[in-house]
Coordinates of N, CA and C in Angstrom, one line a residue:
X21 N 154.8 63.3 29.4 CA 155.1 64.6 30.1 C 156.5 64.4 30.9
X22 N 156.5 63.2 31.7 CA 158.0 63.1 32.7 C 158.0 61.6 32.0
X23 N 160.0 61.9 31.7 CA 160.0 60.5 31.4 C 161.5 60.0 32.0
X24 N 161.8 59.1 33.2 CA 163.0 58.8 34.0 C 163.3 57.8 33.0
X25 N 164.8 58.2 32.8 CA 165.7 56.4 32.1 C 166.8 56.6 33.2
X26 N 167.3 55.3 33.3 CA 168.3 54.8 34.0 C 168.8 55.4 34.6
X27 N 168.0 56.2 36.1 CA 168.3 57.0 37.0 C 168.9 56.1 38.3
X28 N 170.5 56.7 38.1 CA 171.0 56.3 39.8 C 171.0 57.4 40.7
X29 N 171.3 57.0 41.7 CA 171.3 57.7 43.0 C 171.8 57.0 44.1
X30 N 172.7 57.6 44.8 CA 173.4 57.3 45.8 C 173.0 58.4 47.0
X31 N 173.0 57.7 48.4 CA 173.1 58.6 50.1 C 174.3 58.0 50.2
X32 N 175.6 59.1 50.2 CA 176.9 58.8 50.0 C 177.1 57.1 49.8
X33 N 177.4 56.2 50.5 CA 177.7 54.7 50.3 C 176.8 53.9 50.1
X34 N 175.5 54.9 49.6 CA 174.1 53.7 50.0 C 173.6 53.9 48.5
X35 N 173.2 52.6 47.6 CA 173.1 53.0 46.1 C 171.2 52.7 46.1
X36 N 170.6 54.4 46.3 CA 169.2 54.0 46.4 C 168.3 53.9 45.6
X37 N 168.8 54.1 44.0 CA 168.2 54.1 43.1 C 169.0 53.4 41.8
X38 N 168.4 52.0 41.4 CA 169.5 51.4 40.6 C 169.3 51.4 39.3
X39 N 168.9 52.2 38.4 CA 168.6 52.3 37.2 C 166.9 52.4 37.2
X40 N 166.7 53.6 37.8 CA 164.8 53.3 37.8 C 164.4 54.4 36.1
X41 N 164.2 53.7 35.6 CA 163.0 54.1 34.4 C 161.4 53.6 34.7
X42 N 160.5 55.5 34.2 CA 159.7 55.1 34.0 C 159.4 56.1 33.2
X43 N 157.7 56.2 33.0 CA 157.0 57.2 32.1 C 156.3 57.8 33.1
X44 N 155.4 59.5 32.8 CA 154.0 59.8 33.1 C 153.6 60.6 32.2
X45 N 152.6 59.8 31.4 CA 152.2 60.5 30.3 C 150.7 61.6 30.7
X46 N 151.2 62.5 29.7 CA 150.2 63.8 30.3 C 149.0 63.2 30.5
X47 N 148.3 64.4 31.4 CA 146.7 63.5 31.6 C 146.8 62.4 32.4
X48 N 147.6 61.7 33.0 CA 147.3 60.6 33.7 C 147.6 60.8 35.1
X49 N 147.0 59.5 35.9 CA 147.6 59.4 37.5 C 148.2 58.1 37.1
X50 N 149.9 58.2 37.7 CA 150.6 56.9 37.8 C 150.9 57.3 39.0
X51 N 151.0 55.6 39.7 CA 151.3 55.9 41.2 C 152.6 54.5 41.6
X52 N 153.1 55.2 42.3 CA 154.3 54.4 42.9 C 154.0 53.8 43.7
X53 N 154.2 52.1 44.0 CA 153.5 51.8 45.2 C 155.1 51.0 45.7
X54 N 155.2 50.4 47.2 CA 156.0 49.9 47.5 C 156.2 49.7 49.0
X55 N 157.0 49.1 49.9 CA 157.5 49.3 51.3 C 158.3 50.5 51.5
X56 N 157.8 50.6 52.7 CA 158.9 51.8 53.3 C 160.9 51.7 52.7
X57 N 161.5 52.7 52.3 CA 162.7 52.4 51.9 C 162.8 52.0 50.2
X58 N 161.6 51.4 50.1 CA 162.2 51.5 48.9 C 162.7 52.6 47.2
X59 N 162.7 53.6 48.1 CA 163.3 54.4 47.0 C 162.3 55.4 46.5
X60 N 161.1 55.4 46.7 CA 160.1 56.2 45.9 C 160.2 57.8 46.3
X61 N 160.4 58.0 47.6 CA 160.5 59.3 47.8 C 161.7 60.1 47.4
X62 N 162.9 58.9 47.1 CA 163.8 59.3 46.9 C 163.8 59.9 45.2
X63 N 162.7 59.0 44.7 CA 163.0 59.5 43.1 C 162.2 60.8 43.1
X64 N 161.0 61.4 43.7 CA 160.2 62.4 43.7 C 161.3 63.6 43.6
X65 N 161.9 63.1 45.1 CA 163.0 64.6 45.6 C 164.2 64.4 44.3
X66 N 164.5 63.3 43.9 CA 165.8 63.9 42.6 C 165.1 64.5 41.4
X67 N 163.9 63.7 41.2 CA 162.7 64.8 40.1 C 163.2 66.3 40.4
X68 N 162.8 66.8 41.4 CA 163.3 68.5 41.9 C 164.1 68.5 42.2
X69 N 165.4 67.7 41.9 CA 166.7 68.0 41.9 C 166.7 68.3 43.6
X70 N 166.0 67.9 44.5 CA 166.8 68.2 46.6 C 167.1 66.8 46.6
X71 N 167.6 65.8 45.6 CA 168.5 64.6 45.7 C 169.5 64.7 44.1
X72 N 170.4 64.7 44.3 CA 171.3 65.3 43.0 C 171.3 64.0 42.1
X73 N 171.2 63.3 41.4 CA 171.3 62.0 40.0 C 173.2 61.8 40.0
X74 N 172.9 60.5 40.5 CA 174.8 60.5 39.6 C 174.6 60.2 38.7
X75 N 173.7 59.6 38.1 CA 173.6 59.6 36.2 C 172.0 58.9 35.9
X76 N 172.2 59.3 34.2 CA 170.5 58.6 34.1 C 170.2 60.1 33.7
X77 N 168.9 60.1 33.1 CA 168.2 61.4 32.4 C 166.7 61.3 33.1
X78 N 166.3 62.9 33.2 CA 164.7 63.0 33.9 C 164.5 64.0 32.6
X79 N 163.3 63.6 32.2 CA 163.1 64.3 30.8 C 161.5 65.1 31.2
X80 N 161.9 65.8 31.3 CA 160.5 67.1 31.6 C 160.0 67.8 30.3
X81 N 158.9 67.4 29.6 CA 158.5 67.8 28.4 C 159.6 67.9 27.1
X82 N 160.6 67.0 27.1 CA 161.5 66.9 26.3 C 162.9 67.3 27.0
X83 N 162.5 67.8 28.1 CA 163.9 68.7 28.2 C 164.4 68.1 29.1
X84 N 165.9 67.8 29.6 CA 166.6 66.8 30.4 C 166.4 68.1 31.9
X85 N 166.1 67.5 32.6 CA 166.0 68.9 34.3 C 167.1 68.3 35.2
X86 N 168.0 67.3 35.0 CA 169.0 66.7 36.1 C 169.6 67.8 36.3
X87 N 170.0 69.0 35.7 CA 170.9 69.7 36.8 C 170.4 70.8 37.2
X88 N 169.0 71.2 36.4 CA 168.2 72.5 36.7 C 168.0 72.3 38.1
X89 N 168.2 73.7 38.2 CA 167.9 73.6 40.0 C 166.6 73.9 40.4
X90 N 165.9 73.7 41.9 CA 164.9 73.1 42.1 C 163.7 74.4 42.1
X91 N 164.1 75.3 42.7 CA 163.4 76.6 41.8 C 163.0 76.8 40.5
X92 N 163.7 76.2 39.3 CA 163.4 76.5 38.2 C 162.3 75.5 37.7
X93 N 162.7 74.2 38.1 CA 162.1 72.8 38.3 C 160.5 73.7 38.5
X94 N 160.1 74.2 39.6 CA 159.0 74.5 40.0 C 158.1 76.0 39.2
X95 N 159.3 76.6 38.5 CA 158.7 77.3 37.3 C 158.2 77.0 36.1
X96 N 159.0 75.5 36.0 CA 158.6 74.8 34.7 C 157.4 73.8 34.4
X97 N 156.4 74.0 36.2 CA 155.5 72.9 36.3 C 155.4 72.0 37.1
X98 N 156.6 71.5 37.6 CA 156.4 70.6 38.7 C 156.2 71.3 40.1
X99 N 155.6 70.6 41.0 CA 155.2 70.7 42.2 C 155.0 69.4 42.8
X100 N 156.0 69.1 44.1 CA 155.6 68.6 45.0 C 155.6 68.3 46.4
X101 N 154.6 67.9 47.0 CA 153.8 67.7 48.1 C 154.5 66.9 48.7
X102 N 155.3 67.1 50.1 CA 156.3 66.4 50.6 C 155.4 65.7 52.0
X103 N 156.0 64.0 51.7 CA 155.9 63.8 53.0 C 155.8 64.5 54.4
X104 N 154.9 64.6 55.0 CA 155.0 65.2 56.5 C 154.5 66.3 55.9
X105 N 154.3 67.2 55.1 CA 153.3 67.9 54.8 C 154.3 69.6 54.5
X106 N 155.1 69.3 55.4 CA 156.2 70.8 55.9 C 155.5 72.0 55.5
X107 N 154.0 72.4 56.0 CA 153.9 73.4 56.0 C 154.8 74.7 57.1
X108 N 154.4 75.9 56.7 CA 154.9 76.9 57.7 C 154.1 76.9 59.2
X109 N 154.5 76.5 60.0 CA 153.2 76.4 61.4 C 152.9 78.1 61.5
X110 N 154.0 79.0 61.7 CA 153.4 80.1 62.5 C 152.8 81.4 61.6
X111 N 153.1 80.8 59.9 CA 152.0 81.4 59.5 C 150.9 80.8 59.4
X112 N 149.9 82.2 58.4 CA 148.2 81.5 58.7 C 148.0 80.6 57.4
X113 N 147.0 80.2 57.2 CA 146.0 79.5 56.5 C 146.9 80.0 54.9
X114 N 146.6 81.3 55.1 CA 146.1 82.2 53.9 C 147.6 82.6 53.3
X115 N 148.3 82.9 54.2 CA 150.0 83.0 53.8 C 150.5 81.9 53.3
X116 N 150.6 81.1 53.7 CA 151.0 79.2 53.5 C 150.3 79.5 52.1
X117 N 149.3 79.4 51.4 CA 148.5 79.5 50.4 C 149.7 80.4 49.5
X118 N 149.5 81.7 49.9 CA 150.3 82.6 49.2 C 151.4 82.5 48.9
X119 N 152.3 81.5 49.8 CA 153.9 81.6 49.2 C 153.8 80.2 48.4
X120 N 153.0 79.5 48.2 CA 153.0 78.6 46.9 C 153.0 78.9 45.6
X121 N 152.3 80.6 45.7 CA 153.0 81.7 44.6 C 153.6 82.7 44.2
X122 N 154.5 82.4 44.9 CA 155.9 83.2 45.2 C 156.6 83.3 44.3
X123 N 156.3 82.5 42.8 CA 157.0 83.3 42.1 C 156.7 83.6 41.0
X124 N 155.2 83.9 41.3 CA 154.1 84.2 40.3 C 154.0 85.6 40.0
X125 N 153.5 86.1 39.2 CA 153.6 87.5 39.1 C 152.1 88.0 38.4
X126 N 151.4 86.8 38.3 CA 150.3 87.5 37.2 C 149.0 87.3 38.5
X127 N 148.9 88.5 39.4 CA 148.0 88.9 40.3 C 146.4 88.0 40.1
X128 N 146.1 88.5 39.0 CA 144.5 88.5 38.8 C 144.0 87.0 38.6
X129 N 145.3 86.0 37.9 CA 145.4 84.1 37.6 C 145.7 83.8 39.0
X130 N 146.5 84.7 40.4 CA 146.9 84.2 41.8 C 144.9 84.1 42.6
X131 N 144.2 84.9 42.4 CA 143.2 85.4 42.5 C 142.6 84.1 42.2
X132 N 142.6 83.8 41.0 CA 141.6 82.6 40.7 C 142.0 81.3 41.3
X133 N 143.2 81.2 40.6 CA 143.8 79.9 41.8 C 143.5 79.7 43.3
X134 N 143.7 81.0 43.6 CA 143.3 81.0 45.4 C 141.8 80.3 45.4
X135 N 141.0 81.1 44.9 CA 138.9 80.9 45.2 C 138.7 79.4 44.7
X136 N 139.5 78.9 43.5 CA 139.7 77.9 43.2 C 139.7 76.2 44.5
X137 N 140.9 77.0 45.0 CA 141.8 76.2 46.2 C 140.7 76.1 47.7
X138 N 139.9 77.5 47.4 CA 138.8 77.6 48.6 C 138.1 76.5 48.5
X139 N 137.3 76.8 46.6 CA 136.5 75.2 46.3 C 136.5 74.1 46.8
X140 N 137.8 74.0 46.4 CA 138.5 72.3 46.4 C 138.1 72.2 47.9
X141 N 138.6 73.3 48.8 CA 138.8 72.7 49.9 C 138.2 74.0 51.5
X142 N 136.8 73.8 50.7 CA 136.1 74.7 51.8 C 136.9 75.0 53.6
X143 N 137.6 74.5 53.9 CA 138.2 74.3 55.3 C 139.3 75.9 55.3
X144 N 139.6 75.4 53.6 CA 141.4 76.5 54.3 C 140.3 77.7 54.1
X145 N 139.2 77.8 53.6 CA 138.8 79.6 53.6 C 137.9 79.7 54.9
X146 N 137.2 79.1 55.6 CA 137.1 79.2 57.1 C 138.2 79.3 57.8
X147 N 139.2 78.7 58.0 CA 140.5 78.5 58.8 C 141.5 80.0 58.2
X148 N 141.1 80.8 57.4 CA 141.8 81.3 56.3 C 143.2 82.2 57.3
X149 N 142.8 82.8 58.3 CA 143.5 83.4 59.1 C 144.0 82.8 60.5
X150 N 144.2 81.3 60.5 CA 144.3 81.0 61.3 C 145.9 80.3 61.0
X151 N 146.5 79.9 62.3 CA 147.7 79.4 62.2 C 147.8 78.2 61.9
X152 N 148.4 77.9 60.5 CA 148.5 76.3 60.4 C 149.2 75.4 61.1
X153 N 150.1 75.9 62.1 CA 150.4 74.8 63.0 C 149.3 74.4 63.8
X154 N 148.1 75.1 64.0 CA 147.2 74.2 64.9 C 146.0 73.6 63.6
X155 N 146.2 73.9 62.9 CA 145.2 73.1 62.2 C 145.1 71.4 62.1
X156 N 144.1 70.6 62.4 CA 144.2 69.4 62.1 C 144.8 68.9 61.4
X157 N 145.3 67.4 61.1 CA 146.7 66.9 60.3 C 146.1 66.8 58.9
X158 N 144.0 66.4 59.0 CA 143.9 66.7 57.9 C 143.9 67.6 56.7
X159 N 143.2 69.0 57.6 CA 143.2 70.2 57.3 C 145.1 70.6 56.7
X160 N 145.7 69.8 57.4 CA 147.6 70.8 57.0 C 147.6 70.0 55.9
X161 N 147.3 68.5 55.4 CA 147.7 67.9 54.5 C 147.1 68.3 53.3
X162 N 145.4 69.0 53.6 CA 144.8 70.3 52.4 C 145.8 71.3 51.8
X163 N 145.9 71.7 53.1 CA 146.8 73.2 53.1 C 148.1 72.8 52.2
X164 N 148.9 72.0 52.5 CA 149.9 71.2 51.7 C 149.4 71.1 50.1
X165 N 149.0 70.5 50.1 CA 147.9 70.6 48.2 C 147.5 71.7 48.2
X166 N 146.7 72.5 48.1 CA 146.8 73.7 47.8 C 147.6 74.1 47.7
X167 N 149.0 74.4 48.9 CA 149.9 75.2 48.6 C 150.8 74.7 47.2
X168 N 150.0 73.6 46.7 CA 151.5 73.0 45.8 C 150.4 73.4 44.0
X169 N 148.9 74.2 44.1 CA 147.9 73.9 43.5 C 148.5 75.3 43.0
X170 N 149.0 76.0 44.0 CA 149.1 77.4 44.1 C 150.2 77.8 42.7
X171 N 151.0 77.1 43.1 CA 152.3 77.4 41.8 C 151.9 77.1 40.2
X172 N 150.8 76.5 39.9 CA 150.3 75.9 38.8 C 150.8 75.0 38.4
X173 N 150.8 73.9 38.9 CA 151.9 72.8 38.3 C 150.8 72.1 36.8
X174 N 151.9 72.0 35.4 CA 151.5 70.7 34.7 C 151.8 69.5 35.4
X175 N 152.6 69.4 36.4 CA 153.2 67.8 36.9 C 152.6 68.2 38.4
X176 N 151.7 67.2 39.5 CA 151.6 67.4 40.4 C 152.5 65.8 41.0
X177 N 153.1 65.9 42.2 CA 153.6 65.3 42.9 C 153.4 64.8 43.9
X178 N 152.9 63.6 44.5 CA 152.3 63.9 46.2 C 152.7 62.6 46.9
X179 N 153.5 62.8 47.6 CA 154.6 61.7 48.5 C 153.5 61.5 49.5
X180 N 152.8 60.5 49.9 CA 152.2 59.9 51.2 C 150.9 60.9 51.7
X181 N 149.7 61.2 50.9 CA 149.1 62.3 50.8 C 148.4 62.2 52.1
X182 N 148.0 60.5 52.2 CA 147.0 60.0 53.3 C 147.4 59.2 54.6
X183 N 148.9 59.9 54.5 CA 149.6 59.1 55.9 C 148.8 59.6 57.2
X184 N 149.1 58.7 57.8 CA 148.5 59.1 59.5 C 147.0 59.5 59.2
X185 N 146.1 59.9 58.2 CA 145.1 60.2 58.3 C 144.0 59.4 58.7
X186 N 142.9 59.9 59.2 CA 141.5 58.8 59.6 C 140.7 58.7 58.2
X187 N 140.7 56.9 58.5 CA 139.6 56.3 57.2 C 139.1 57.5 56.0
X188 N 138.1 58.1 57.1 CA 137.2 59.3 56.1 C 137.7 60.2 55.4
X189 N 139.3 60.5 56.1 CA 139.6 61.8 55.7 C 140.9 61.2 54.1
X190 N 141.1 60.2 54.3 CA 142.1 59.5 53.2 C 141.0 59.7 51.6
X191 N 139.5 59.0 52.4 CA 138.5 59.1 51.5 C 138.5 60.0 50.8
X192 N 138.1 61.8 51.5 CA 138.3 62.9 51.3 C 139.5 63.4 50.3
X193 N 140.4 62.9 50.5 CA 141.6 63.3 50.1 C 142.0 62.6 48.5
X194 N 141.3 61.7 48.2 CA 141.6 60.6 47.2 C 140.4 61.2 46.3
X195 N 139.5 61.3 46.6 CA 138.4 61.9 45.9 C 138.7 64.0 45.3
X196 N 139.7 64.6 46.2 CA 140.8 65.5 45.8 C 140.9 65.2 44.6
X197 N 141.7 64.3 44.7 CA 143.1 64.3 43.7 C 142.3 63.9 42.4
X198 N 141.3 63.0 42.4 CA 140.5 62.8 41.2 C 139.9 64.0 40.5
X199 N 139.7 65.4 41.8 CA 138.8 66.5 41.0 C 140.1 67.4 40.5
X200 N 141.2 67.4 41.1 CA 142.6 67.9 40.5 C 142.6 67.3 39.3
X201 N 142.5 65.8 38.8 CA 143.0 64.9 37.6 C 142.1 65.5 36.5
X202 N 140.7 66.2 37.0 CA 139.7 66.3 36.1 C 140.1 67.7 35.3
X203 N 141.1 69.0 36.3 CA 141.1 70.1 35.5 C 142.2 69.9 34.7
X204 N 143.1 68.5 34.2 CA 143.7 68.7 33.2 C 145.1 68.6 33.7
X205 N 145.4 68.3 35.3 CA 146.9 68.5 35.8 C 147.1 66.9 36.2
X206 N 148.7 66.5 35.4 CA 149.1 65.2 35.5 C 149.6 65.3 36.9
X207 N 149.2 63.6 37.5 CA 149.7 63.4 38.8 C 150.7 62.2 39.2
X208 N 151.6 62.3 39.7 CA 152.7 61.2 40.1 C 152.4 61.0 41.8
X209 N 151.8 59.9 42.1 CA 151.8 59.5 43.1 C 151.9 58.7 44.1
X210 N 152.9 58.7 45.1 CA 153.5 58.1 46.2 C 152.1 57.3 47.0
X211 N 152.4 56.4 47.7 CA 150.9 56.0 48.4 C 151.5 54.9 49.0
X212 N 151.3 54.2 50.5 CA 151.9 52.8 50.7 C 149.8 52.4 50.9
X213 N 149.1 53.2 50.7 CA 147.9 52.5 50.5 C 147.4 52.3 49.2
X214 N 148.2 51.1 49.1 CA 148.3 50.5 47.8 C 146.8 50.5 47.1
X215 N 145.7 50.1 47.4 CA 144.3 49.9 47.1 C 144.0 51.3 47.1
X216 N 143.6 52.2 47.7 CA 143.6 53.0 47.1 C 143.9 53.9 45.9
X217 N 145.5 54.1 46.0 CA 146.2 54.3 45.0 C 146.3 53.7 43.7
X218 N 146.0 52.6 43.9 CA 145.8 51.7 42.0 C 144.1 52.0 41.5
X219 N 143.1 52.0 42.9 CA 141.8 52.2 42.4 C 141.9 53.7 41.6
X220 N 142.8 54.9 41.6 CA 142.3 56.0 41.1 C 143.5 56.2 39.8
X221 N 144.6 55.1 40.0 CA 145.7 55.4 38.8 C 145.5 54.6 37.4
X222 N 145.9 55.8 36.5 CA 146.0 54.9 35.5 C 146.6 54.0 35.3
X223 N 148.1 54.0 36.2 CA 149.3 53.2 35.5 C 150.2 52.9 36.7
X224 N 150.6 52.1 37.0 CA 151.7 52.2 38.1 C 152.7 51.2 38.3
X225 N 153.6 51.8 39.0 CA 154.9 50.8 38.9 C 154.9 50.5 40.5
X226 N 155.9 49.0 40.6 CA 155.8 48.3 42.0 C 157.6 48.8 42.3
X227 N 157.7 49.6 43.1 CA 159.6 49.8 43.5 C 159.9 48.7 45.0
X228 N 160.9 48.0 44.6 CA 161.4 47.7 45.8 C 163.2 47.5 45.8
X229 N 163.8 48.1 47.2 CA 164.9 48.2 47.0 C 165.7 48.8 45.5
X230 N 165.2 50.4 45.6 CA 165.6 51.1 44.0 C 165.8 50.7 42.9
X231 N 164.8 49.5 42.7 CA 164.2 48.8 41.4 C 162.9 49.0 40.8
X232 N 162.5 49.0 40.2 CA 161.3 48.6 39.7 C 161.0 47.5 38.8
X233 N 160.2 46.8 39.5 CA 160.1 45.2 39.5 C 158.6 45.0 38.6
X234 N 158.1 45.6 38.9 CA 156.5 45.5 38.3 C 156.2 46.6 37.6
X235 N 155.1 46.8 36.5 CA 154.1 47.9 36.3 C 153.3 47.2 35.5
X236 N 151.9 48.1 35.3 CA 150.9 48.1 34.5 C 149.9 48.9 34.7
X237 N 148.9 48.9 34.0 CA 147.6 49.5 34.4 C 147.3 49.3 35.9
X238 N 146.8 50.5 36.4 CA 146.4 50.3 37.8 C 145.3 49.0 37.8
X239 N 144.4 49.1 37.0 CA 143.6 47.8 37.6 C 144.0 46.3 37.6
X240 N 145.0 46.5 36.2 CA 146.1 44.9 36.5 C 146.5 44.8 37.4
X241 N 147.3 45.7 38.0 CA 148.3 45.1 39.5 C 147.3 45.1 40.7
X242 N 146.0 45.8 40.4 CA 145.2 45.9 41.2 C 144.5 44.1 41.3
X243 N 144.9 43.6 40.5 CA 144.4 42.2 40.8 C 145.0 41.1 40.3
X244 N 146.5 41.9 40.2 CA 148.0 41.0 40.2 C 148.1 40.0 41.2
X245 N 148.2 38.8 41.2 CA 148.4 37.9 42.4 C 149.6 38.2 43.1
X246 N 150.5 38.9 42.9 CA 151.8 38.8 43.1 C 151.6 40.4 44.1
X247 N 150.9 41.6 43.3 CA 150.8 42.8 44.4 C 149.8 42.8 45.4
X248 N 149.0 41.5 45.5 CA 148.0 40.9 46.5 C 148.5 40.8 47.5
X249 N 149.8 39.7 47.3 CA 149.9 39.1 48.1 C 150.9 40.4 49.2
X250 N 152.1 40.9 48.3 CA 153.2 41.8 48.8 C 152.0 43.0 50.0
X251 N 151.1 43.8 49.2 CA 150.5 44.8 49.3 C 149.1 45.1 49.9
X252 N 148.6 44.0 49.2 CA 147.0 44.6 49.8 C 146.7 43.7 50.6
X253 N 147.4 42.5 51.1 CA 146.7 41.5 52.1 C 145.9 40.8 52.1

């Protein structure tokens, strides 16, 4: 479905991405594991084009998307779920929901997606009218997925899903993404909790310093002596 070859990227004098190739084949969870800095969030955001490629190809169902702009990116299927969550605070529950299909037009498919999104996540239809800046970090990091459930992505994206969260609620959230992997939508995702993140991927690559140094099956590097030692402690 997404396939990166020899993607660079520069923060003006800072070279953050040095030739990263990878794959995500439909149907799957690959997840990116790594330390802070090393480049993962950076490839997410040039995926959607809000970090521009100085060269290298991002191939989105065949089609090269390096210069499509990031609107169109998100009509063609991707969606992603940004660090820190950036929901809207001072709207409600229910709005935040609704501009994740903003640029949907088929009412009656918005309808299902929404009751859908209730399912997944009984909280945002209680909370439904309430303002998401007071919602708990878990509850906004919902709201965040949903809002990203909302556009219909074939490619979901999710930069640090279970940051700052408590124990339970990471639990909650990882067990998400498994019932998202089940309706058929491929997932690319970010995680510095490495163990987690290899327990539910199919496939994953190790980045460090805008390289990628390692991959394989999640359960290989899951008992790689080498991502033991870097990652899980």
């Amino acid at each position: 479905m997404l396939s990166v070859k020899d993607l660079h990227v520069y923060y003006g004098g800072i070279h953050a991405l040095k030739g990263v190739s990878l794959e995500v084949p439909q149907g799957k969870i690959v997840t990116l594991i790594g330390a802070n800095g090393a480049g993962k969030s950076t490839l997410l955001r040039t995926i959607c084009n809000l970090v521009p490629a100085r060269s290298g190809e991002i191939l989105f169902q065949q089609e090269n998307i390096v210069r499509v702009p990031t609107h169109e990116i998100v009509k063609r299927g991707i969606a992603m779920i940004p660090e820190g969550r950036r929901i809207f605070p001072n709207l409600s529950t229910y709005e935040n929901l609704r501009l994740g299909a903003y640029g949907r037009t088929d009412d009656v498919e918005i309808e299902q997606d929404l009751q859908w999104v209730y399912k997944l996540f009984p909280r945002m239809l209680e909370r439904k009218n309430q303002q998401a800046g007071t919602l708990s970090g878990g509850e906004q990091q919902m709201l965040a997925v949903g809002r990203g459930l909302m556009t219909r992505p074939a490619l979901l994206m999710l930069d640090e899903p279970s940051l700052g969260l408590a124990p339970i609620l990471v639990e909650e959230i990882f067990e998400i993404i498994r019932e998202i992997h089940k309706q058929g939508i491929t997932i690319l995702l970010i995680e510095q909790n490495a163990l987690a993140a290899l327990k539910v991927a199919d496939y994953g690559y190790v980045v460090e310093t805008g390289n990628v140094v390692l991959s394989g099956a999640g359960d290989e590097l899951l008992h790689s002596e080498e991502v033991r030692k870097a990652y899980l402690g």
